[in-house]
Tab-separated table of C-alpha atoms in Angstrom:
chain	number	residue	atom	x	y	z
A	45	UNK	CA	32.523	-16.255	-13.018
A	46	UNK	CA	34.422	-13.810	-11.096
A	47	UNK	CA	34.050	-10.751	-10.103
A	48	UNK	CA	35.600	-7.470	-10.812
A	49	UNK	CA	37.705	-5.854	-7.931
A	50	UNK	CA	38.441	-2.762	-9.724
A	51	UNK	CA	34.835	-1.445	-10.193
A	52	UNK	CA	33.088	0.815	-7.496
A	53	UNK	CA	29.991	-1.510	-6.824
A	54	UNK	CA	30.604	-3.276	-3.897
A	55	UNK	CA	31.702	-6.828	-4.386
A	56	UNK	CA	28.541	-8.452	-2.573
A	57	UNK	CA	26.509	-6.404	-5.093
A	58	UNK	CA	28.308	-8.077	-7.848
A	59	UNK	CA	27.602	-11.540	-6.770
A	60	UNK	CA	24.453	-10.524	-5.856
A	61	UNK	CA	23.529	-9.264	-9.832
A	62	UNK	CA	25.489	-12.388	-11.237
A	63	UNK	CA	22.961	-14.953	-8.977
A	64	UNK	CA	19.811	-12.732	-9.563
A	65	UNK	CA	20.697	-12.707	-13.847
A	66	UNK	CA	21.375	-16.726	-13.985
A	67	UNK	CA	17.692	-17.230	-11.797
A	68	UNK	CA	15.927	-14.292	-14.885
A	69	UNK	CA	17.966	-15.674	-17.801
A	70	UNK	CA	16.371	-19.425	-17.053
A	71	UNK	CA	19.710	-20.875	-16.121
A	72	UNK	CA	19.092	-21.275	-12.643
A	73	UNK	CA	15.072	-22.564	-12.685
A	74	UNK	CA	12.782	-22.575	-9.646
A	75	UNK	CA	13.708	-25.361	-7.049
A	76	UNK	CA	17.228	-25.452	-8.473
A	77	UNK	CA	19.378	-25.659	-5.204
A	78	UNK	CA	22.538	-23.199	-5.219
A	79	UNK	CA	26.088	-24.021	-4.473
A	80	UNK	CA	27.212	-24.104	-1.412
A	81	UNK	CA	28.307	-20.650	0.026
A	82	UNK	CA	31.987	-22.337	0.051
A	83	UNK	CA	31.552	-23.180	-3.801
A	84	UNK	CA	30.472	-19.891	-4.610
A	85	UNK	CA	33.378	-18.203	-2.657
A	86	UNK	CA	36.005	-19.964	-4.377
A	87	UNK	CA	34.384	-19.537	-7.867
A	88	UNK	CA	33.927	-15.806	-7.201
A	89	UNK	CA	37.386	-15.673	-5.745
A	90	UNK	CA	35.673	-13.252	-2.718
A	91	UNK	CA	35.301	-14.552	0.797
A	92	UNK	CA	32.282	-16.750	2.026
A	93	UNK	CA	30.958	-13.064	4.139
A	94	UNK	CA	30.383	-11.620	0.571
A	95	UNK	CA	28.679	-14.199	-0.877
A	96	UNK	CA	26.916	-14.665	2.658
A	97	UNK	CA	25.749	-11.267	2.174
A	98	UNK	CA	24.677	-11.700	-1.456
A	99	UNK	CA	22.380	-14.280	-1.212
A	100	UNK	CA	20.914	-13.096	2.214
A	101	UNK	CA	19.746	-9.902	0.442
A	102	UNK	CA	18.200	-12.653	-2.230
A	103	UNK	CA	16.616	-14.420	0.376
A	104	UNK	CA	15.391	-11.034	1.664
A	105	UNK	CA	14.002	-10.202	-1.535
A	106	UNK	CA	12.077	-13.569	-1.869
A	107	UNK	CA	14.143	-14.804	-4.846
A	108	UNK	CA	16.223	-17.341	-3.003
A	109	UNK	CA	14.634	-19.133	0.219
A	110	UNK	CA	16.359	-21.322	2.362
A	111	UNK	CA	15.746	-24.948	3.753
A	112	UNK	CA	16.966	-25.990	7.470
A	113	UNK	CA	19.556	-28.575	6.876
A	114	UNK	CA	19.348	-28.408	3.229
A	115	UNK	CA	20.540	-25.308	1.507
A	116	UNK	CA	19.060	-22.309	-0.590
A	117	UNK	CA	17.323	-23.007	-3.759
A	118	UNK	CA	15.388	-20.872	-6.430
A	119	UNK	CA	12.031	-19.985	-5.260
A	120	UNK	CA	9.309	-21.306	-7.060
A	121	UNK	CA	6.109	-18.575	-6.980
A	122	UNK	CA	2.921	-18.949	-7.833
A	123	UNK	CA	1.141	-15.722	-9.100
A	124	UNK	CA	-2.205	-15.184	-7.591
A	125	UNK	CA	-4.603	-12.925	-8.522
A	126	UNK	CA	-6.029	-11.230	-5.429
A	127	UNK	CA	-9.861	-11.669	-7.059
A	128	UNK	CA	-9.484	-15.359	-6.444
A	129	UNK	CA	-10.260	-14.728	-2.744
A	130	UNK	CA	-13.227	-13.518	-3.213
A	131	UNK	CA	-14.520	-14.483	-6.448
A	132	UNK	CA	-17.222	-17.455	-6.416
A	133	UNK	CA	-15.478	-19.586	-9.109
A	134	UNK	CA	-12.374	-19.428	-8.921
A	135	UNK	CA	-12.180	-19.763	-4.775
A	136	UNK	CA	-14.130	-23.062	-5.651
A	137	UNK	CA	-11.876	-24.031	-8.309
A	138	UNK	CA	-8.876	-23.777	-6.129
A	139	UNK	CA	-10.245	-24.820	-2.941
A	140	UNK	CA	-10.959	-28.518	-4.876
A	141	UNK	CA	-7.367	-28.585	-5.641
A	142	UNK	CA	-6.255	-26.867	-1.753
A	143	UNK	CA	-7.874	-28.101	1.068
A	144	UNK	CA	-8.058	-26.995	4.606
A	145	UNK	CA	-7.512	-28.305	7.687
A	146	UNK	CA	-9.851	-27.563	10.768
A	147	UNK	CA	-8.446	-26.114	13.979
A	148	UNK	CA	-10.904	-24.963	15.744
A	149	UNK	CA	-14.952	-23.829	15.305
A	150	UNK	CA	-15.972	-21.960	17.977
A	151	UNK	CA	-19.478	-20.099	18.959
A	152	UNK	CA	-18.861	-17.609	21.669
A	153	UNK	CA	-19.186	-13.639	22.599
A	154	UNK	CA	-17.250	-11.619	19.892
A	155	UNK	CA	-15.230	-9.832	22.091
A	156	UNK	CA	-14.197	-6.217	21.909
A	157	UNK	CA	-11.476	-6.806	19.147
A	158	UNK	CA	-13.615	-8.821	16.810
A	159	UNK	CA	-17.159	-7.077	17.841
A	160	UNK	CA	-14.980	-3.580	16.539
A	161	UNK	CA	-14.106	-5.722	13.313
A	162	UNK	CA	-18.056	-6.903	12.417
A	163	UNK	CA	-19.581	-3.729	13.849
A	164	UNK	CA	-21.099	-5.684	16.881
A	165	UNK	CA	-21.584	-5.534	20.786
A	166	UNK	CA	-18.917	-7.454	22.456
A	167	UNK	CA	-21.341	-9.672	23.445
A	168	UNK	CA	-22.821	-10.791	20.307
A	169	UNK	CA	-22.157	-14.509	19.805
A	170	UNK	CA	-20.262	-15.230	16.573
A	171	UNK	CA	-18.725	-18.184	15.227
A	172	UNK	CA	-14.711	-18.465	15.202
A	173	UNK	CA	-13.063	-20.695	12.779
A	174	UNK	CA	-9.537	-21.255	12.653
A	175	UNK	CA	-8.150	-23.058	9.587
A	176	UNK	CA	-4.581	-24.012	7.770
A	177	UNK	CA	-4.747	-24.175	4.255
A	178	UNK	CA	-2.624	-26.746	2.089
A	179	UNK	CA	-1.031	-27.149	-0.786
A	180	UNK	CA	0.674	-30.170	-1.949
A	181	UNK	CA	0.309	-31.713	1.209
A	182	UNK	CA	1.993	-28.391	2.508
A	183	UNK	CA	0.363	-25.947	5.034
A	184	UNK	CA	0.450	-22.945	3.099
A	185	UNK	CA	-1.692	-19.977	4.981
A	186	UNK	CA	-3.050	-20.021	8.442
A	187	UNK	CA	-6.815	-18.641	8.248
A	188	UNK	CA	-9.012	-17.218	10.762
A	189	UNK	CA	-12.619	-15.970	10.154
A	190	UNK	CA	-15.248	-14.557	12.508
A	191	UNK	CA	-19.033	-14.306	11.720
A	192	UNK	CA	-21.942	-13.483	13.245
A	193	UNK	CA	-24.363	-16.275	14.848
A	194	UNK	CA	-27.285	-14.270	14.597
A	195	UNK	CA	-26.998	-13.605	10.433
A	196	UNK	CA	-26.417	-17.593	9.427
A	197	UNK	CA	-28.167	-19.536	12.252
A	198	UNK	CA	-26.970	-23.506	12.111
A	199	UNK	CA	-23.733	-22.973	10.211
A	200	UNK	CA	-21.762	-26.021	11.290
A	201	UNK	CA	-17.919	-26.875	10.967
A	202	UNK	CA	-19.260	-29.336	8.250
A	203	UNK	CA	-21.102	-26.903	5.986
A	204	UNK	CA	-17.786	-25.017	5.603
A	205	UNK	CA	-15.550	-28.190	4.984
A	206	UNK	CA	-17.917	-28.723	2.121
A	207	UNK	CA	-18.138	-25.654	0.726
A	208	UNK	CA	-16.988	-22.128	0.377
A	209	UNK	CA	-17.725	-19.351	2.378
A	210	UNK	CA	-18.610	-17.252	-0.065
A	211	UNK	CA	-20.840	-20.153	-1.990
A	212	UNK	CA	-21.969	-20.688	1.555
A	213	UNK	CA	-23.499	-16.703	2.368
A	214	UNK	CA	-25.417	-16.556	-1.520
A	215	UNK	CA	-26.787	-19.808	-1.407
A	216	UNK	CA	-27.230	-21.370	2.217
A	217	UNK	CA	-28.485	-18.357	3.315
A	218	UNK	CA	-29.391	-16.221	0.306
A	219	UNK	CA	-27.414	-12.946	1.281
A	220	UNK	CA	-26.781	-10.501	-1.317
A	221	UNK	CA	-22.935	-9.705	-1.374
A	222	UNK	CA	-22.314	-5.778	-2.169
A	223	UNK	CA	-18.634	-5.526	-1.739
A	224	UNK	CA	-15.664	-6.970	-0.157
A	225	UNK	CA	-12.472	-4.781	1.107
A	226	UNK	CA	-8.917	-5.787	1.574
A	227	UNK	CA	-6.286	-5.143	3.298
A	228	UNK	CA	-2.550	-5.565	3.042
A	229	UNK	CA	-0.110	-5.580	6.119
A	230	UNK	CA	2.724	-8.214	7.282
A	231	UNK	CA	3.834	-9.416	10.489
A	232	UNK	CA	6.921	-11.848	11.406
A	233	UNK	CA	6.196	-15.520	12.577
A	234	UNK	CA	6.018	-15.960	16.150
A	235	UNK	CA	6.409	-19.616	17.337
A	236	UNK	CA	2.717	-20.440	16.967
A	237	UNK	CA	2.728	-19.396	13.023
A	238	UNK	CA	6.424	-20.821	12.480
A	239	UNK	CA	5.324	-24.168	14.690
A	240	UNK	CA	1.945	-24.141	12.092
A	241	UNK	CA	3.663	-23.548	8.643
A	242	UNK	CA	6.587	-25.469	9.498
A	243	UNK	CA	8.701	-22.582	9.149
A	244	UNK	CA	11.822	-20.604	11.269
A	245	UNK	CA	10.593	-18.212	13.807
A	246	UNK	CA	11.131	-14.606	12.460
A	247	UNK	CA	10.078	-14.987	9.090
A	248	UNK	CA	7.821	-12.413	6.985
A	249	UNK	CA	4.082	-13.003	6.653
A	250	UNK	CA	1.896	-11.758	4.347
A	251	UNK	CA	-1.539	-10.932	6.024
A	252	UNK	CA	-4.365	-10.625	3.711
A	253	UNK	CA	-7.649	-8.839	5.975
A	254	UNK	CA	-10.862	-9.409	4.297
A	255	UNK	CA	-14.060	-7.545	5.414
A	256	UNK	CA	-17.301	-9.089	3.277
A	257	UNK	CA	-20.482	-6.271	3.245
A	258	UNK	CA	-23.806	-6.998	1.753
A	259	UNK	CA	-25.405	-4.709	-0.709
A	260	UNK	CA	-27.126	-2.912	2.146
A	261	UNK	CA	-23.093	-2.171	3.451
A	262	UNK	CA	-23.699	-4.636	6.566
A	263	UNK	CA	-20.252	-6.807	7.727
A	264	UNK	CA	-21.092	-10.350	7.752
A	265	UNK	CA	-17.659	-11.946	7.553
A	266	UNK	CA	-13.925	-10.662	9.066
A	267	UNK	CA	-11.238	-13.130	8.572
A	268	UNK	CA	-7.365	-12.664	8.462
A	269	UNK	CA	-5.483	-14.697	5.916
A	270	UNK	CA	-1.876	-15.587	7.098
A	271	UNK	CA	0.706	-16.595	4.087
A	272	UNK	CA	3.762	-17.884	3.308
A	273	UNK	CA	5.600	-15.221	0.828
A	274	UNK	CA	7.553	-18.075	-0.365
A	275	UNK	CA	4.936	-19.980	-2.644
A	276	UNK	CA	2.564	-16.954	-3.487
A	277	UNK	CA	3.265	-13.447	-5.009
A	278	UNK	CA	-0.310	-11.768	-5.174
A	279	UNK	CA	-1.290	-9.257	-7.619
A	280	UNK	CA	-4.014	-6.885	-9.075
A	281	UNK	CA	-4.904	-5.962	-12.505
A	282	UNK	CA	-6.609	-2.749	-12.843
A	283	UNK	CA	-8.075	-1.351	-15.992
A	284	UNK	CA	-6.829	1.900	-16.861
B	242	UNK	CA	-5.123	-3.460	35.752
B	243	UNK	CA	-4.201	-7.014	36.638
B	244	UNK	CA	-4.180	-10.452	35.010
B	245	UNK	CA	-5.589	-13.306	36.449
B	246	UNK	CA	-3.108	-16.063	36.967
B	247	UNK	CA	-5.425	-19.358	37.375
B	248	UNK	CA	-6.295	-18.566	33.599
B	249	UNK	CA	-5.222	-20.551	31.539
B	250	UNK	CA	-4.221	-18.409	28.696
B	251	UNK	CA	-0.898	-16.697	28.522
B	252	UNK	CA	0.451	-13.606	31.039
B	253	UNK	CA	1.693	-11.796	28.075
B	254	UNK	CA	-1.075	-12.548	25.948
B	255	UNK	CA	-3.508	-11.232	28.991
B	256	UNK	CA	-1.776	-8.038	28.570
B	257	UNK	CA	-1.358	-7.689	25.046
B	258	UNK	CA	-5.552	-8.306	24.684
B	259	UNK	CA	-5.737	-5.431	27.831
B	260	UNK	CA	-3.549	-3.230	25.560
B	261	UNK	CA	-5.399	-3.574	22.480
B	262	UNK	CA	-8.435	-3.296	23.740
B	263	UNK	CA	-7.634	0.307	25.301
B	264	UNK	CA	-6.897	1.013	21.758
B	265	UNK	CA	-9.856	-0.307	20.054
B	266	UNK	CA	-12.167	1.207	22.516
B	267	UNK	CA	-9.928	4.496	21.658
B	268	UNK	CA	-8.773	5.032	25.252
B	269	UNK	CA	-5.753	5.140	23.479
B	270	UNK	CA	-5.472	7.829	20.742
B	271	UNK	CA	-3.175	7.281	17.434
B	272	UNK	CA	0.354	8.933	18.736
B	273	UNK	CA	-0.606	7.935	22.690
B	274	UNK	CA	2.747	7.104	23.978
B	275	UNK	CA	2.605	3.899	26.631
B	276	UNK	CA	3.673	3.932	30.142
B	277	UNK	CA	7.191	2.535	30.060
B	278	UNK	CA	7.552	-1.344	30.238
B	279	UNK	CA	8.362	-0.968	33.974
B	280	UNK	CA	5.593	1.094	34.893
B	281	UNK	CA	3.303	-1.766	33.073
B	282	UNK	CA	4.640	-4.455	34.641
B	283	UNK	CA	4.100	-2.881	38.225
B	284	UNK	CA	0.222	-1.945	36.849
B	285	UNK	CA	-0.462	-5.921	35.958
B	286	UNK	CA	2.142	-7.099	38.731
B	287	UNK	CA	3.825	-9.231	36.428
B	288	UNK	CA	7.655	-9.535	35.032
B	289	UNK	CA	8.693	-6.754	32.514
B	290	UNK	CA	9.955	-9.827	30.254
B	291	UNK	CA	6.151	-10.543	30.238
B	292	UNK	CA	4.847	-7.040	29.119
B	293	UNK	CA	7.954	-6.810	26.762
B	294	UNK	CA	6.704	-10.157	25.187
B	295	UNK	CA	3.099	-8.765	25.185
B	296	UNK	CA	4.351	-5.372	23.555
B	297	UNK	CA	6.800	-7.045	20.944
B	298	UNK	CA	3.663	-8.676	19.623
B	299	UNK	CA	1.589	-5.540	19.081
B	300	UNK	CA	4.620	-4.004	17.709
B	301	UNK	CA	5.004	-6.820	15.215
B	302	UNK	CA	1.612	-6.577	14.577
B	303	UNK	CA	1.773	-2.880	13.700
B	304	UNK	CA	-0.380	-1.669	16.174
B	305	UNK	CA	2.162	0.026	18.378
B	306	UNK	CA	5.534	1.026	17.275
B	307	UNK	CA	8.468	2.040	18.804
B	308	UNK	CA	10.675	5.253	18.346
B	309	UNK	CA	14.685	4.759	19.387
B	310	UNK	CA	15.452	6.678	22.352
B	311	UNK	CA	11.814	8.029	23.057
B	312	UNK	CA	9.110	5.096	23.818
B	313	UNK	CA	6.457	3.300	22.761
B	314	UNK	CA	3.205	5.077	20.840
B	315	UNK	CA	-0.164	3.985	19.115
B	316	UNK	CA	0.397	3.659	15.616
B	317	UNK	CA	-1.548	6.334	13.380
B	318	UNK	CA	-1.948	4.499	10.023
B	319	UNK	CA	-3.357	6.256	7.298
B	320	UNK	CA	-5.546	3.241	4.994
B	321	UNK	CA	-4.705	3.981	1.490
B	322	UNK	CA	-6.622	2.705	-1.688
B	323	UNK	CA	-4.524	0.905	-3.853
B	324	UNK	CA	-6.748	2.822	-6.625
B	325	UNK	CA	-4.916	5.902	-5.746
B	326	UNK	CA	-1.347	4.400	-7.296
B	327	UNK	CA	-3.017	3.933	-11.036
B	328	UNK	CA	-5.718	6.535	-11.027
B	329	UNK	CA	-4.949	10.308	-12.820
B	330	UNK	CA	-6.734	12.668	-10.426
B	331	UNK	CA	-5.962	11.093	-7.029
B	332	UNK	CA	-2.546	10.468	-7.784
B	333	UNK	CA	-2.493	14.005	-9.061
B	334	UNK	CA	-4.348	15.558	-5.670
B	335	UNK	CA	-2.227	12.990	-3.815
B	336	UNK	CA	0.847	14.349	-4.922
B	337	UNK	CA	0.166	18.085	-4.021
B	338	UNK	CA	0.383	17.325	-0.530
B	339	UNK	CA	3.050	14.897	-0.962
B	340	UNK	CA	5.540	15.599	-2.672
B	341	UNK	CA	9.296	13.540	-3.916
B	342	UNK	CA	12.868	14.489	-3.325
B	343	UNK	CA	14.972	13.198	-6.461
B	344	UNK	CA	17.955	10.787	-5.393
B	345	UNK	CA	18.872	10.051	-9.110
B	346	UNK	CA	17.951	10.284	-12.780
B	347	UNK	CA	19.445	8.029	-15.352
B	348	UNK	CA	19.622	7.385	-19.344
B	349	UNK	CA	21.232	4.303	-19.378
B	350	UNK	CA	21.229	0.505	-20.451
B	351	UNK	CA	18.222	-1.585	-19.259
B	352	UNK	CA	20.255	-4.277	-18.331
B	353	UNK	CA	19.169	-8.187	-17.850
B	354	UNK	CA	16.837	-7.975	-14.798
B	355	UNK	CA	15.522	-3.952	-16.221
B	356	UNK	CA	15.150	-5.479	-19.596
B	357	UNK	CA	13.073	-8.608	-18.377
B	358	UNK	CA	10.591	-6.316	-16.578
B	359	UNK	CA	9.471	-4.154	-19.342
B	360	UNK	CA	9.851	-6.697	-21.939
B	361	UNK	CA	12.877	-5.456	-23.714
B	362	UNK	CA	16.595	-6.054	-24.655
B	363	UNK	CA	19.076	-5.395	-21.739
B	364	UNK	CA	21.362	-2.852	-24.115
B	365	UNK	CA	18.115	-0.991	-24.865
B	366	UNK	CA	18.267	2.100	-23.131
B	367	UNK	CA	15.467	3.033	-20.267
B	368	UNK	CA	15.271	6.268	-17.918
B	369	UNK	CA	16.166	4.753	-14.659
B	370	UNK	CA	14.554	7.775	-11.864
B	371	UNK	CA	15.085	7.094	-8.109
B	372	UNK	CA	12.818	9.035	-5.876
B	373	UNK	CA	12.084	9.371	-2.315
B	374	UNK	CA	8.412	9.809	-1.320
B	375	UNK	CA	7.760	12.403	1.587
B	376	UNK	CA	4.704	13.150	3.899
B	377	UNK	CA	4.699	15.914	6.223
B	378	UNK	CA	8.721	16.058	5.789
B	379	UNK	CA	8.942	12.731	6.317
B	380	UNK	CA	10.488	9.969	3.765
B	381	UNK	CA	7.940	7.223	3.909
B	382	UNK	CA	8.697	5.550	0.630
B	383	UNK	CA	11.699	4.530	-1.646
B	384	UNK	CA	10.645	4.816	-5.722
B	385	UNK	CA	12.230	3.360	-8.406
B	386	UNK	CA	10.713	3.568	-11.895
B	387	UNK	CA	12.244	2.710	-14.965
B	388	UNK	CA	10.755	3.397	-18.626
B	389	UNK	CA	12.311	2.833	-21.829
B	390	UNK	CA	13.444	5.971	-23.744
B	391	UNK	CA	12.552	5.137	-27.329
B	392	UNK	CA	8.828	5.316	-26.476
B	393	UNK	CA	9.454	8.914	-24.096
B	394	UNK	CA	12.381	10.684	-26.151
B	395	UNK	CA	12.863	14.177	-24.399
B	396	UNK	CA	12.213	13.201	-20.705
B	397	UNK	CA	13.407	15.834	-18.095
B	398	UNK	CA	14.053	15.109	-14.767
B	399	UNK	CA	11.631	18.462	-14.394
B	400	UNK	CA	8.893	17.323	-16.624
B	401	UNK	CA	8.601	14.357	-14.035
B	402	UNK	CA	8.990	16.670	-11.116
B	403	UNK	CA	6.145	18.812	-12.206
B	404	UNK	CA	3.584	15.746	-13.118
B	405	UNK	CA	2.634	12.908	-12.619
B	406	UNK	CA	4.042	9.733	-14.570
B	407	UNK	CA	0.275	8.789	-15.338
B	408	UNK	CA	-0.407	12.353	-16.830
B	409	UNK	CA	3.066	12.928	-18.285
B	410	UNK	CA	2.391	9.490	-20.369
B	411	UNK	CA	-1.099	10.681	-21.831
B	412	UNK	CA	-1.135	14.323	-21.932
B	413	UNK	CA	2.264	14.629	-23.305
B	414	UNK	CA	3.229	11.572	-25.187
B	415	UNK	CA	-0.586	10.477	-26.254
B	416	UNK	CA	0.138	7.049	-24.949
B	417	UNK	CA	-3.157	5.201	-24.306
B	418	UNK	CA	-3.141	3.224	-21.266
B	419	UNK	CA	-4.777	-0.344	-21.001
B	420	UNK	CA	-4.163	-1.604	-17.458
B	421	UNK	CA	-1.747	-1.773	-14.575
B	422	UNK	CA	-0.553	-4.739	-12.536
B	423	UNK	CA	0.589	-4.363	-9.402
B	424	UNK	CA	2.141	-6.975	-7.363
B	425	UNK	CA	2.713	-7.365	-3.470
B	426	UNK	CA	5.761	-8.123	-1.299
B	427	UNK	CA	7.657	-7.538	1.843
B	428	UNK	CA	11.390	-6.565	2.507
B	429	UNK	CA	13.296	-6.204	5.371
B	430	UNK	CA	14.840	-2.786	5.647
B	431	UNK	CA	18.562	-3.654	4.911
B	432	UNK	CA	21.506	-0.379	5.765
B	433	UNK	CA	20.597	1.690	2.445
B	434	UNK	CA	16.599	1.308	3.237
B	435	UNK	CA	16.968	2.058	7.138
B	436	UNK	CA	19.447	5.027	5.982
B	437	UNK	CA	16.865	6.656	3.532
B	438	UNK	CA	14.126	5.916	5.619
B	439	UNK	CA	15.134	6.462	9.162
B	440	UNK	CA	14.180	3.927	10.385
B	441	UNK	CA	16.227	0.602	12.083
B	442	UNK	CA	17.437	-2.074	10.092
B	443	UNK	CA	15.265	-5.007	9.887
B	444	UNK	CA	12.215	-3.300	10.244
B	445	UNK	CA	10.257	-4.436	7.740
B	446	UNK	CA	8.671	-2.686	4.586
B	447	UNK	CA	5.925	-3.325	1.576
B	448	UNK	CA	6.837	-3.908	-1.544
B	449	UNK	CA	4.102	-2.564	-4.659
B	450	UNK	CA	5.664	-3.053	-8.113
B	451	UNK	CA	3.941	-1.610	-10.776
B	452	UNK	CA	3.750	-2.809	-14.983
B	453	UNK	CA	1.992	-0.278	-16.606
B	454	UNK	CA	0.996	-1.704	-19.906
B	455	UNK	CA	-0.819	0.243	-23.198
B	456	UNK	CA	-3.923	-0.518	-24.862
B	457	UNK	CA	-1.617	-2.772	-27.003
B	458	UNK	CA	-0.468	-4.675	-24.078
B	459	UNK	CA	3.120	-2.740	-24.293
B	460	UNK	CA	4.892	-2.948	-21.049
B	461	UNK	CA	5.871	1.152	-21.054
B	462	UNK	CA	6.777	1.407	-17.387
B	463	UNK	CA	7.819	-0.873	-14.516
B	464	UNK	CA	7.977	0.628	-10.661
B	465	UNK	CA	9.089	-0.304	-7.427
B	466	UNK	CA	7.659	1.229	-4.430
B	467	UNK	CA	9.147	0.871	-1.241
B	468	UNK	CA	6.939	1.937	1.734
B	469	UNK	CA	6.901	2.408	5.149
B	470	UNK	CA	4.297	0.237	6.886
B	471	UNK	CA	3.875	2.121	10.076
B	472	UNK	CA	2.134	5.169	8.431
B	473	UNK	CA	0.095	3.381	5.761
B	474	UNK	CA	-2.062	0.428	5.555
B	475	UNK	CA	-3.168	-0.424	1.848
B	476	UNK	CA	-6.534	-1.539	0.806
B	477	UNK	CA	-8.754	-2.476	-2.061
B	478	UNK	CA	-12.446	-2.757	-2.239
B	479	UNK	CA	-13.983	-4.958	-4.922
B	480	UNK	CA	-17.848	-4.918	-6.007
B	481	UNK	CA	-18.902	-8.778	-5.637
C-alpha cells in the first residue's frame, strides 16, 4: 500500500485510484468507514494534503460521503429508475415503504412564477403542498407540488397522505394522464434545505422538475423534487 | 422597485421573487445583463449584502449566472431531450452543428474501475477516446467513452471523428443494439474541469453516463459526459 513516487501521475491521483479499486473490487463495501486521513498518510507514506485531496475528489464524485463528527465512509446508493416517479405502481409500492411528512398545504393565488409553470393567470387559486420524504426514518428529498384548485375541487391534505398523486388525478377525479416531462438540474443547499435534510450547507442537490399533462396536453400538476445525491443515483433505460 | 419592510418574508427573498419575476414575465431577455449589485440595492433601498444574497440564490438556482470580470446576465438554457444522446438521427443532426475537439485516443488496458463498467477483465484492452464537446466555439462538455477493442478491431480516431458512435457501431460493425442506460449525477468542477471548460472551479456540472448494451445484453460501450449546466437543461417526456 504505497505509492509510487517515480511515476508521472500525480501522487493524489494514485491514492485516489488505490481507494476507488478497494470500494469496485468489494473490499471496501458500502457504509464501510475509511481510515482516518492520518492512517492513510502514514500507510501511503505521502502527506495528510494528498490524501486530503484524494478522497475530497471521492467525495466530489459521490463515492465517499462524509459524516460531521464521524468520518468518511463508502456510500451506499440506491439505483432508481426515473419511471418510478411517475409510474402508478411502483410510486405506490415505494411510497408504502417511504413516507412523507407534511409541511405545509396551502390554497392561495398561483403567483406569477407558478401560474408560468401550470399555464395559469397569476391569480388562479391553486393548492401548494410542501412535503419531506423519508427513508429509514431519514428525510431523504424535500418535495413541493402546485396544482390547480379549479381542476380537483376538495382535495384535502388528507387525501394526499393517503394516497398518491398520481392514483389520486385517475381515480379521485377521473383525469386521463397523456404524458409527464422531466427535468434535470441541481442546485447547492442553502440553510433551509441543509437545516431540512440534516445536511452541511453547500452541498449538491439533485432537482427532479415534473410537469404532469392530460391526454388533451393540459398541466395539472408542477412539483420540484429536491434529493439527496448521497442515497439515490437515478437512471433511464431506453430501448434502442 | 422597493420592498416592503413590515412583511414578514425575507429582504433578499423580496428581491430575488422581483427578479424572477421580470424574467418570467420576459422583461428580462436570455443574455439581459443586470444592473450591478449597487445600482440594485439603491433601486429597492436596501443593503447590497441583501441583493447579493438575493442574486447568489438565482445564480445557484441557474437562472442567472455570472461571467468573471463582466456582470451578471439571464441565463439562456437550451432544454435538451435526453432522447437525443441514444437516438441515430438526432444525434447525427445534433452533431453537424456541434461538433468535438479530440483531447486523446487510447488502445490500452481496461483497468479495474474500466473493466467493471463494461463487464470485462481489467488487462482486456478497450479504446479509451477523450473528447471535448463544442457549441458555437464554445466547450460545453467533457466526453469520455471507452469500448473494448476485441468487439471494434480497426477503430480510427477518424472513423469516430466522421460518425457517430451509434452509427459507427451498426453501420460498420453490424452490432445490434438492445438498450441504453443512462445514469444521473453532479460534480463540482475541480482545476482540470474549470481548465477545459472555462469556467471557475466549483461551479458545478451534470454528470450522464452511458452503458450501451446489445440485443444480447453485452455491455459494448460505457460513456461519461460531462456538461455544462448553464447552457443546457435536460429533459425527458414519458407517455403515462
Amino acid at each position: 500500500m504505497k505509492v509510487n513516487k517515480n511515476l508521472p501521475t500525480p501522487l493524489y491521483h494514485q491514492v485516489k485510484d488505490y481507494l476507488e479499486e478497494k470500494i469496485i473490487l468489494g473490499e471496501w463495501e458500502p457504509g464501510f468507514q475509511l481510515p482516518t486521513e492520518k492512517e492513510l498518510s502514514a500507510q501511503f507514506q505521502v502527506s495528510t494534503i494528498t490524501v486530503k485531496r484524494a478522497i475530497h475528489d471521492l467525495v466530489n464524485k459521490g463515492i465517499l460521503y462524509r459524516q460531521r463528527g464521524k468520518g468518511t465512509f463508502v456510500s451506499r446508493k440506491e439505483d432508481k429508475d426515473i419511471y418510478q416517479l411517475v409510474s402508478l405502481r411502483n410510486e405506490a409500492e415505494e411510497d408504502k415503504h417511504h413516507p412523507h411528512k407534511s409541511l405545509s398545504f396551502k390554497e392561495e393565488e398561483a403567483g406569477v412564477k407558478i401560474g408560468k409553470m401550470l399555464n395559469i393567470n397569476a391569480a388562479e387559486k391553486v393548492y401548494k403542498i410542501h412535503r419531506l420524504k423519508i427513508e429509514e426514518e431519514t428525510p431523504v428529498g424535500i418535495e413541493y407540488t402546485y396544482i390547480p384548485c379549479s381542476l380537483f375541487p376538495g382535495l384535502t391534505e388528507k387525501v394526499i397522505e393517503d394516497d398518491l398523486f398520481y392514483n389520486v388525478f385517475t381515480n379521485k377525479y377521473g383525469m386521463n394522464l397523456g404524458k409527464a416531462k422531466i427535468f434535470f438540474s441541481t442546485i447547492t443547499a442553502e440553510d433551509y434545505e441543509a437545516d431540512l435534510l440534516n445536511i452541511p450547507k453547500g452541498e449538491q442537490l439533485f432537482v427532479l422538475e415534473r410537469f404532469t399533462y392530460t391526454e388533451e396536453q393540459q398541466i395539472i400538476e408542477y412539483s420540484r423534487f429536491i434529493i439527496r445525491q448521497e442515497k439515490s443515483r437515478y437512471f433511464i433505460e431506453i430501448r434502442l
